[in-house]
Short mmCIF file of C-alpha atoms in Angstrom, two decimals:
data_model
loop_
_atom_site.label_atom_id
_atom_site.label_comp_id
_atom_site.label_asym_id
_atom_site.label_seq_id
_atom_site.Cartn_x
_atom_site.Cartn_y
_atom_site.Cartn_z
CA MET X 392 0.00 0.00 0.00
CA ASN X 393 1.57 3.30 -1.01
CA SER X 394 1.59 6.34 1.19
CA ILE X 395 -1.15 8.20 -0.68
CA THR X 396 -3.71 5.46 -0.23
CA MET X 397 -2.69 5.15 3.42
CA VAL X 398 -3.34 8.83 3.93
CA ALA X 399 -6.60 8.53 2.03
CA SER X 400 -7.79 5.62 4.15
CA ASN X 401 -6.84 7.51 7.30
CA ILE X 402 -8.89 10.46 6.17
CA ARG X 403 -11.82 8.18 5.52
CA LEU X 404 -11.49 6.69 8.97
CA ASP X 405 -11.37 10.16 10.43
CA THR X 406 -14.54 11.32 8.75
CA GLN X 407 -16.27 8.12 9.81
CA SER X 408 -15.39 8.61 13.43
CA THR X 409 -16.88 12.09 13.34
CA THR X 410 -20.63 12.14 13.82
CA VAL X 411 -23.01 14.15 11.68
CA PRO X 412 -22.78 17.74 12.96
CA GLU X 413 -25.67 19.30 14.81
CA GLY X 414 -27.60 21.33 12.24
CA GLY X 415 -30.27 22.90 14.44
CA VAL X 416 -27.84 25.02 16.41
CA TRP X 417 -27.52 27.33 13.39
CA VAL X 418 -31.13 28.42 13.87
CA PHE X 419 -30.07 29.84 17.22
CA ILE X 420 -26.87 31.35 15.82
CA TRP X 421 -28.55 33.14 12.90
CA GLY X 422 -31.44 34.24 15.09
CA ASP X 423 -29.07 35.84 17.57
CA ILE X 424 -26.99 37.42 14.84
CA LEU X 425 -30.23 38.84 13.42
CA ILE X 426 -31.07 40.53 16.75
CA PHE X 427 -27.58 42.01 17.01
CA SER X 428 -27.80 43.15 13.36
CA VAL X 429 -30.99 45.03 14.15
CA PHE X 430 -29.13 46.65 17.02
CA TYR X 431 -26.22 47.50 14.72
CA LEU X 432 -28.61 49.33 12.38
CA VAL X 433 -30.37 51.17 15.20
CA PHE X 434 -27.03 52.22 16.66
CA MET X 435 -25.76 53.56 13.32
CA LEU X 436 -29.01 55.48 12.79
CA GLY X 437 -28.73 57.00 16.27
CA ARG X 438 -25.11 57.82 15.56
CA THR X 439 -25.88 59.79 12.38
CA GLU X 440 -28.43 61.83 14.33
CA ASP X 441 -25.98 62.93 17.01
CA LEU X 442 -22.48 62.28 15.71
CA GLU X 443 -20.78 64.74 18.07
CA LEU X 444 -22.18 63.11 21.20
CA PHE X 445 -21.37 59.57 20.03
CA LEU X 446 -17.76 60.47 19.17
CA GLN X 447 -17.22 62.22 22.48
CA SER X 448 -18.73 59.39 24.54
CA SER X 449 -16.86 56.75 22.57
CA GLN X 450 -13.55 58.37 23.49
CA SER X 451 -14.35 58.13 27.19
CA LEU X 452 -14.33 54.30 27.02
CA ASN X 453 -11.24 52.45 28.19
CA GLN X 454 -9.60 51.42 24.88
CA LEU X 455 -6.89 49.37 26.58
CA LEU X 456 -9.31 47.20 28.58
CA GLY X 457 -11.48 46.79 25.49
CA THR X 458 -8.48 45.56 23.51
CA ILE X 459 -7.40 43.15 26.25
CA ASN X 460 -10.94 41.77 26.37
CA THR X 461 -10.93 41.28 22.61
CA LEU X 462 -7.67 39.35 22.83
CA LEU X 463 -9.05 37.25 25.70
CA LEU X 464 -12.15 36.22 23.76
CA VAL X 465 -10.26 35.49 20.55
CA THR X 466 -7.78 33.34 22.50
CA SER X 467 -10.66 31.61 24.24
CA SER X 468 -12.29 30.86 20.88
CA TRP X 469 -9.04 29.43 19.57
CA LEU X 470 -8.70 27.17 22.63
CA VAL X 471 -12.22 25.82 22.15
CA ALA X 472 -11.49 25.17 18.46
CA LEU X 473 -8.35 23.32 19.51
CA SER X 474 -10.23 21.09 21.92
CA VAL X 475 -12.93 20.36 19.31
CA CYS X 476 -10.24 19.25 16.82
CA ARG X 477 -8.60 17.04 19.42
CA ALA X 478 -11.89 15.63 20.68
CA ARG X 479 -12.62 14.25 17.22
CA THR X 480 -9.48 12.10 17.25
CA GLN X 481 -8.50 11.63 20.89
CA GLY X 482 -11.88 11.30 22.55
CA LEU X 483 -13.38 13.73 25.01
CA SER X 484 -11.81 12.63 28.24
CA SER X 485 -8.19 13.12 27.08
CA ARG X 486 -6.06 15.81 28.67
CA GLY X 487 -5.47 17.41 25.27
CA VAL X 488 -9.18 18.24 25.13
CA ARG X 489 -9.77 19.16 28.74
CA ILE X 490 -6.81 21.50 29.31
CA PRO X 491 -7.75 23.90 26.46
CA LEU X 492 -11.34 23.86 27.74
CA VAL X 493 -10.16 25.00 31.17
CA GLY X 494 -8.06 27.70 29.46
CA ALA X 495 -11.08 28.83 27.44
CA MET X 496 -13.20 29.09 30.59
CA ALA X 497 -10.45 31.00 32.41
CA ALA X 498 -10.24 33.50 29.53
CA GLY X 499 -14.03 33.88 29.57
CA ILE X 500 -13.99 34.56 33.31
CA GLY X 501 -11.18 37.07 32.76
CA PHE X 502 -13.36 38.82 30.18
CA LEU X 503 -16.21 39.10 32.70
CA VAL X 504 -13.95 40.42 35.44
CA ILE X 505 -12.56 43.15 33.16
CA LYS X 506 -16.02 43.99 31.82
CA PHE X 507 -17.41 44.43 35.33
CA TYR X 508 -14.39 46.51 36.26
CA GLU X 509 -15.17 48.74 33.25
CA TYR X 510 -18.79 49.09 34.41
CA TYR X 511 -17.55 49.94 37.88
CA GLU X 512 -15.12 52.50 36.47
CA LYS X 513 -17.92 54.15 34.50
CA SER X 514 -20.25 54.22 37.49
CA THR X 515 -17.61 55.96 39.64
CA GLN X 516 -17.45 58.63 36.91
CA GLY X 517 -21.21 59.05 37.35
CA ILE X 518 -21.94 57.49 33.97
CA SER X 519 -24.81 55.01 33.70
CA LEU X 520 -27.39 53.45 31.40
CA VAL X 521 -29.43 56.67 31.32
CA THR X 522 -26.63 59.23 30.86
CA ASN X 523 -27.14 59.58 27.11
CA ASP X 524 -28.08 57.57 24.01
CA PHE X 525 -24.56 56.29 23.45
CA TYR X 526 -24.26 54.90 26.99
CA SER X 527 -27.76 53.41 26.80
CA PHE X 528 -26.64 51.42 23.78
CA TYR X 529 -23.28 50.66 25.36
CA PHE X 530 -24.65 49.30 28.64
CA ALA X 531 -27.65 47.54 27.09
CA PHE X 532 -25.76 45.68 24.42
CA THR X 533 -22.53 44.92 26.21
CA GLY X 534 -24.84 43.79 29.06
CA LEU X 535 -26.76 41.48 26.73
CA HIS X 536 -23.41 40.20 25.50
CA VAL X 537 -22.26 39.60 29.08
CA VAL X 538 -25.34 37.41 29.56
CA HIS X 539 -24.25 35.47 26.47
CA VAL X 540 -20.74 35.05 27.89
CA GLY X 541 -22.21 33.80 31.19
CA VAL X 542 -24.40 31.27 29.38
CA GLY X 543 -21.39 30.20 27.32
CA LEU X 544 -19.29 29.62 30.43
CA GLY X 545 -22.08 27.47 31.84
CA LEU X 546 -22.17 25.44 28.62
CA LEU X 547 -18.38 25.00 28.57
CA ALA X 548 -18.49 23.81 32.18
CA PHE X 549 -21.32 21.42 31.27
CA VAL X 550 -19.30 19.93 28.40
CA TYR X 551 -16.19 19.74 30.57
CA PHE X 552 -17.87 17.86 33.39
CA SER X 553 -20.01 15.61 31.19
CA ALA X 554 -16.85 14.62 29.27
CA ASN X 555 -15.77 12.63 32.33
CA ARG X 556 -18.92 10.64 32.68
CA THR X 557 -19.98 10.13 29.10
CA LYS X 558 -20.41 6.68 27.63
CA ASN X 559 -21.49 7.87 24.19
CA ASP X 560 -18.57 9.80 22.77
CA GLY X 561 -20.36 10.63 19.50
CA THR X 562 -23.13 12.57 21.23
CA ALA X 563 -20.66 14.26 23.57
CA VAL X 564 -18.44 15.43 20.68
CA LYS X 565 -21.57 16.76 18.99
CA SER X 566 -22.42 18.78 22.13
CA LEU X 567 -18.87 20.09 22.29
CA GLU X 568 -19.09 21.16 18.63
CA SER X 569 -22.38 22.97 19.23
CA VAL X 570 -21.00 24.72 22.30
CA GLY X 571 -17.92 25.63 20.26
CA ILE X 572 -20.09 27.17 17.53
CA TYR X 573 -21.98 29.16 20.17
CA TRP X 574 -18.73 30.33 21.77
CA HIS X 575 -17.41 31.52 18.38
CA MET X 576 -20.63 33.47 17.90
CA VAL X 577 -20.15 35.13 21.30
CA ASP X 578 -16.66 36.07 20.13
CA LEU X 579 -17.96 37.40 16.80
CA LEU X 580 -20.67 39.49 18.49
CA TRP X 581 -18.05 41.01 20.78
CA LEU X 582 -15.85 41.90 17.79
CA TRP X 583 -18.83 43.80 16.32
CA LEU X 584 -19.50 45.59 19.60
CA PHE X 585 -15.82 46.37 20.08
CA VAL X 586 -15.61 47.96 16.63
CA LEU X 587 -18.87 49.88 17.14
CA PHE X 588 -18.25 51.25 20.62
CA TYR X 589 -14.49 51.53 20.92
CA LEU X 590 -13.06 51.93 17.42
CA VAL X 591 -15.40 53.69 14.98
CA VAL X 592 -14.32 57.34 14.93
CA MET T 1237 -56.39 1.30 30.59
CA THR T 1238 -55.02 3.22 27.64
CA ILE T 1239 -56.87 5.38 25.19
CA SER T 1240 -56.61 4.91 21.45
CA LEU T 1241 -54.23 6.95 19.35
CA LEU T 1242 -57.15 8.70 17.70
CA GLU T 1243 -58.59 9.76 21.06
CA GLU T 1244 -55.20 10.93 22.17
CA ARG T 1245 -54.77 12.97 19.01
CA ALA T 1246 -58.22 14.50 19.44
CA ARG T 1247 -57.47 15.54 23.03
CA ASN T 1248 -54.11 16.96 22.01
CA ARG T 1249 -55.69 18.97 19.21
CA PHE T 1250 -58.43 20.20 21.54
CA CYS T 1251 -55.73 21.63 23.81
CA LEU T 1252 -53.92 23.23 20.88
CA ILE T 1253 -57.12 24.85 19.60
CA SER T 1254 -57.68 26.12 23.12
CA GLY T 1255 -54.26 27.81 23.01
CA VAL T 1256 -55.01 29.46 19.66
CA PHE T 1257 -58.37 30.59 21.02
CA ALA T 1258 -56.60 32.15 24.02
CA ALA T 1259 -54.14 34.03 21.81
CA LEU T 1260 -56.91 35.33 19.53
CA PHE T 1261 -59.06 36.53 22.45
CA TYR T 1262 -56.15 38.04 24.35
CA PHE T 1263 -54.67 40.00 21.47
CA GLY T 1264 -58.17 40.67 20.09
CA GLY T 1265 -59.24 42.08 23.46
CA LEU T 1266 -56.18 44.32 23.67
CA ALA T 1267 -56.83 45.53 20.11
CA VAL T 1268 -60.49 46.33 20.93
CA ALA T 1269 -59.33 48.26 24.00
CA GLY T 1270 -56.85 50.21 21.84
CA PHE T 1271 -53.81 48.80 23.66
CA LEU T 1272 -52.15 47.50 20.49
CA PRO T 1273 -49.65 48.91 19.68
CA PRO T 1274 -48.84 49.97 23.29
CA HIS T 1275 -49.26 53.61 24.35
CA ALA T 1276 -45.97 55.43 24.32
CA ALA T 1277 -44.24 55.36 27.71
CA PHE T 1278 -43.53 59.12 27.54
CA LEU T 1279 -47.21 60.23 27.35
CA GLU T 1280 -48.32 62.56 30.15
CA ALA T 1281 -51.09 62.13 32.70
CA GLU T 1282 -53.62 64.28 30.78
CA GLN T 1283 -53.09 62.38 27.52
CA ILE T 1284 -53.39 58.96 29.17
CA SER T 1285 -56.39 59.99 31.23
CA ALA T 1286 -58.08 61.40 28.10
CA PHE T 1287 -57.49 58.06 26.40
CA TYR T 1288 -59.19 56.21 29.28
CA VAL T 1289 -62.15 58.63 29.23
CA ASP T 1290 -62.65 58.63 25.46
CA ASN T 1291 -62.35 54.86 25.04
CA ASN T 1292 -63.89 53.84 28.35
CA LEU T 1293 -66.41 51.35 27.00
CA GLN T 1294 -63.97 49.77 24.53
CA ILE T 1295 -61.35 49.39 27.26
CA LYS T 1296 -63.73 47.62 29.63
CA ALA T 1297 -65.07 45.37 26.85
CA GLY T 1298 -61.60 44.59 25.54
CA MET T 1299 -60.25 43.76 29.00
CA ALA T 1300 -63.22 41.49 29.72
CA MET T 1301 -62.67 39.73 26.39
CA ALA T 1302 -58.95 39.27 26.98
CA MET T 1303 -59.58 38.03 30.51
CA PHE T 1304 -62.12 35.51 29.28
CA GLY T 1305 -59.74 34.19 26.66
CA VAL T 1306 -56.44 34.06 28.42
CA SER T 1307 -57.29 31.18 30.77
CA PHE T 1308 -57.70 28.94 27.74
CA LEU T 1309 -53.92 29.02 27.51
CA LEU T 1310 -53.84 26.53 30.40
CA PRO T 1311 -54.96 23.43 28.44
CA LEU T 1312 -52.22 24.15 25.92
CA ILE T 1313 -49.64 24.40 28.70
CA GLY T 1314 -50.98 21.14 30.12
CA ALA T 1315 -50.75 19.42 26.73
CA VAL T 1316 -47.16 20.54 26.21
CA SER T 1317 -46.24 19.29 29.68
CA ALA T 1318 -47.96 15.97 28.97
CA SER T 1319 -45.88 15.48 25.81
CA MET T 1320 -42.77 16.52 27.73
CA ALA T 1321 -43.52 14.02 30.49
CA LYS T 1322 -43.55 11.26 27.85
CA ALA T 1323 -40.11 12.39 26.69
CA GLU T 1324 -38.65 12.41 30.20
CA LYS T 1325 -38.13 8.82 31.09
CA SER T 1326 -37.70 9.18 34.84
CA LEU T 1327 -38.88 12.02 37.05
CA HIS T 1328 -40.65 14.86 35.31
CA PHE T 1329 -38.19 17.66 36.00
CA PHE T 1330 -38.71 19.82 32.95
CA SER T 1331 -42.39 19.15 32.36
CA ASN T 1332 -43.12 20.26 35.94
CA THR T 1333 -40.96 23.36 35.50
CA GLN T 1334 -42.80 24.20 32.27
CA LEU T 1335 -46.14 23.77 33.98
CA ALA T 1336 -45.20 26.00 36.92
CA CYS T 1337 -43.76 28.74 34.70
CA GLY T 1338 -46.76 28.49 32.40
CA VAL T 1339 -49.12 29.14 35.31
CA ILE T 1340 -47.07 32.18 36.35
CA SER T 1341 -47.16 33.43 32.76
CA VAL T 1342 -50.95 33.21 32.71
CA VAL T 1343 -51.10 35.16 35.98
CA GLY T 1344 -48.73 37.65 34.37
CA PHE T 1345 -51.27 38.10 31.58
CA ILE T 1346 -54.33 38.36 33.84
CA VAL T 1347 -53.08 40.76 36.54
CA PRO T 1348 -52.34 43.69 34.14
CA LEU T 1349 -55.83 43.30 32.68
CA PHE T 1350 -57.27 43.85 36.17
CA ILE T 1351 -55.04 46.88 36.66
CA TRP T 1352 -56.08 48.51 33.38
CA MET T 1353 -59.70 47.65 34.13
CA THR T 1354 -59.35 49.40 37.48
CA ALA T 1355 -57.93 52.46 35.72
CA ALA T 1356 -60.99 52.57 33.48
CA PHE T 1357 -63.44 51.83 36.32
CA ARG T 1358 -63.70 55.40 37.72
CA ILE T 1359 -62.81 57.99 35.12
CA ASP T 1360 -63.37 60.97 37.42
CA ARG T 1361 -60.11 60.00 39.15
CA ASP T 1362 -57.07 62.24 39.29
CA PRO T 1363 -55.23 61.86 35.90
CA GLU T 1364 -52.02 61.13 37.81
CA LEU T 1365 -53.65 58.05 39.35
CA ILE T 1366 -54.80 56.82 35.95
CA LEU T 1367 -51.24 57.30 34.69
CA LEU T 1368 -49.96 55.31 37.66
CA LEU T 1369 -52.30 52.39 36.97
CA ASN T 1370 -51.49 52.52 33.27
CA ASP T 1371 -47.75 52.35 34.03
CA LEU T 1372 -48.28 49.56 36.53
CA GLY T 1373 -50.20 47.51 33.96
CA TRP T 1374 -47.60 47.87 31.22
CA LEU T 1375 -44.66 47.19 33.52
CA THR T 1376 -46.42 44.13 34.95
CA VAL T 1377 -47.12 42.60 31.55
CA LEU T 1378 -43.85 43.39 29.74
CA THR T 1379 -41.07 43.42 32.32
CA PRO T 1380 -41.23 39.95 33.95
CA TYR T 1381 -39.55 38.08 31.14
CA GLY T 1382 -38.03 35.51 33.52
CA PRO T 1383 -40.87 32.99 33.79
CA PHE T 1384 -41.35 33.07 30.00
CA SER T 1385 -37.66 32.47 29.42
CA VAL T 1386 -37.50 29.59 31.86
CA GLN T 1387 -40.72 28.13 30.45
CA ILE T 1388 -39.49 28.20 26.86
CA ALA T 1389 -36.01 27.04 27.82
CA SER T 1390 -37.38 24.06 29.78
CA VAL T 1391 -39.35 22.90 26.72
CA ALA T 1392 -36.24 23.35 24.57
CA ILE T 1393 -33.87 21.56 26.95
CA CYS T 1394 -36.34 18.70 27.42
CA GLY T 1395 -36.48 18.37 23.62
CA LEU T 1396 -32.70 18.43 23.26
CA LEU T 1397 -32.25 15.72 25.90
CA ASP T 1398 -34.87 13.49 24.26
CA ARG T 1399 -33.01 10.72 22.43
CA ARG T 1400 -36.03 8.76 21.18
CA ASP T 1401 -36.37 7.95 17.47
CA VAL T 1402 -39.30 10.34 17.21
CA PRO T 1403 -38.31 13.08 19.68
CA LEU T 1404 -40.60 15.58 21.36
CA LEU T 1405 -39.49 18.31 18.95
CA PRO T 1406 -37.07 18.51 16.04
CA ARG T 1407 -33.78 19.90 17.31
CA TRP T 1408 -34.00 23.12 15.33
CA ILE T 1409 -37.25 24.03 17.11
CA CYS T 1410 -35.47 23.48 20.44
CA PHE T 1411 -32.64 25.77 19.41
CA MET T 1412 -35.14 28.33 18.18
CA GLY T 1413 -36.71 28.14 21.66
CA LEU T 1414 -33.39 28.87 23.33
CA TRP T 1415 -33.03 31.85 21.00
CA ALA T 1416 -36.49 33.12 21.94
CA ALA T 1417 -35.69 32.62 25.63
CA LEU T 1418 -32.56 34.74 25.33
CA GLY T 1419 -33.78 37.19 22.69
CA GLY T 1420 -36.30 39.07 24.77
CA ILE T 1421 -33.98 39.75 27.69
CA ALA T 1422 -33.76 43.42 26.59
CA GLY T 1423 -37.20 43.63 28.23
CA ALA T 1424 -35.30 43.90 31.52
CA LEU T 1425 -34.35 47.45 30.46
CA ILE T 1426 -37.96 48.68 30.28
CA PRO T 1427 -37.97 50.31 33.76
CA PHE T 1428 -35.03 52.56 32.81
CA PHE T 1429 -36.53 54.30 29.78
CA THR T 1430 -39.59 56.29 28.80
CA GLN T 1431 -38.07 57.15 25.43
CA GLY T 1432 -35.85 55.52 22.85
CA VAL T 1433 -35.58 52.00 21.46
CA PHE T 1434 -35.53 50.31 24.89
CA ALA T 1435 -38.79 51.87 26.14
CA TRP T 1436 -41.83 49.58 26.55
CA HIS T 1437 -43.55 50.79 23.37
CA ASN T 1438 -40.49 50.56 21.18
CA LEU T 1439 -38.27 48.15 19.25
CA PHE T 1440 -36.37 46.31 22.00
CA GLY T 1441 -38.97 46.76 24.74
CA PHE T 1442 -41.92 45.41 22.75
CA TYR T 1443 -41.43 44.34 19.14
CA VAL T 1444 -38.29 42.18 19.40
CA PRO T 1445 -39.57 40.12 22.36
CA MET T 1446 -43.03 39.85 20.75
CA VAL T 1447 -41.60 38.56 17.47
CA CYS T 1448 -39.25 36.13 19.25
CA ILE T 1449 -41.94 34.60 21.48
CA ASN T 1450 -44.77 34.53 18.98
CA ALA T 1451 -42.65 33.13 16.14
CA TRP T 1452 -41.64 30.27 18.40
CA PHE T 1453 -45.17 29.79 19.74
CA LEU T 1454 -46.44 29.47 16.16
CA VAL T 1455 -43.74 26.99 15.11
CA LEU T 1456 -44.42 24.93 18.26
CA LEU T 1457 -48.18 24.84 17.66
CA VAL T 1458 -47.83 23.84 14.00
CA HIS T 1459 -45.41 21.07 14.92
CA LEU T 1460 -47.52 19.71 17.79
CA TRP T 1461 -50.53 19.72 15.52
CA LYS T 1462 -48.87 17.86 12.68
CA LYS T 1463 -46.46 15.55 14.46
CA PRO T 1464 -47.28 15.12 18.14
CA SER T 1465 -44.92 12.66 19.81
CA TYR T 1466 -46.84 11.52 22.82
CA ARG T 1467 -46.35 7.86 21.94
CA GLU T 1468 -43.39 5.56 21.74
CA PRO T 1469 -42.42 5.08 18.06
CA SER T 1470 -43.27 1.36 18.28
CA GLU T 1471 -46.81 2.18 19.41
CA VAL T 1472 -47.23 4.60 16.54
CA MET T 1473 -46.05 1.95 14.10
CA ALA T 1474 -48.53 -0.58 15.48
CA VAL T 1475 -51.61 1.53 14.83
#
């Protein structure tokens, strides 16, 4: 058997060991992206009405913390992708899958800590949800995103702990894939919000 | 003693029709009363009080109609829990949760109707008091999104955990439910605004949650009507 056919048969084995991906999760993903797209539009409309105010308020946000948070979420996404790749070949309970998952959760918690510090910082400056239109959008939609991050952390923890006990690896890998897709969406939504609130000048 | 599949289907459909009936009467009643779309949250006492005086009869009739209809939501909630109980093999964790949240949701529909009815009851009241009752009604019906979210999420999670050949719901409907449960959370911002997109009469206070919940409600009803899964697949095959 030459090397090409060996590689080919390995690939076939690989695809066989992977279960059919969960299709339904995309309904959730596109639905959520739709809601955030509506917000995007509303924000841009509000921005054209009062450009001065939006620019001024945007500059008061902590760019450094925003950037660190972006890096944290992107890293976290990468770690989840890594553990999904490994789970397909090594099985869920291997260390190669579980260590990146712990890292991803740690990064997610770090994101929350920094986000709440930012909220705290704003509140000490006397800025809140009702200060002006920009901050209403800022607090409402980063807040909604924080809820998404919290849910995502719960899901990651669920996958992590069920990986120990699972008898049916196919189903468990499927759950991990779905959670991974969700976690990437949380990352993507943050990138949008980061660009909107912190960067657009 | 078991009932035949045909009887079971008839009872299931009776409950579904009851749910549709409830929705029609509830939204119909609100429309008759002039509460759809909602009054703007920024209206002042004189404007709101004038509305209650000018439309007094319609408001009372509409509220009575909505109140009559909304209790017919309960058979639907019962039917959904019954199907869920079939899907849960052991103890009925999620079907009980759904039932409890469903009952709270119905109370959440009924109480605001009483409040608005009270506002319309004596129109020689101080306009400020009518404004107060009007606010109370809208905040009571739109702000408590929690029970709805938990109700929808428990149906969705029960569906996702169901590994039978013919599951309670197709998986995409479960995921759509989770989306609806999360999508209306902006309703929590209603108390902070009388103006702007987050206020109770506006995009994120009213329309987004309404579309999320009702779209899912519709999909759920159509599915339960066409493909109810209250039987084991083998039983279905046998008939």
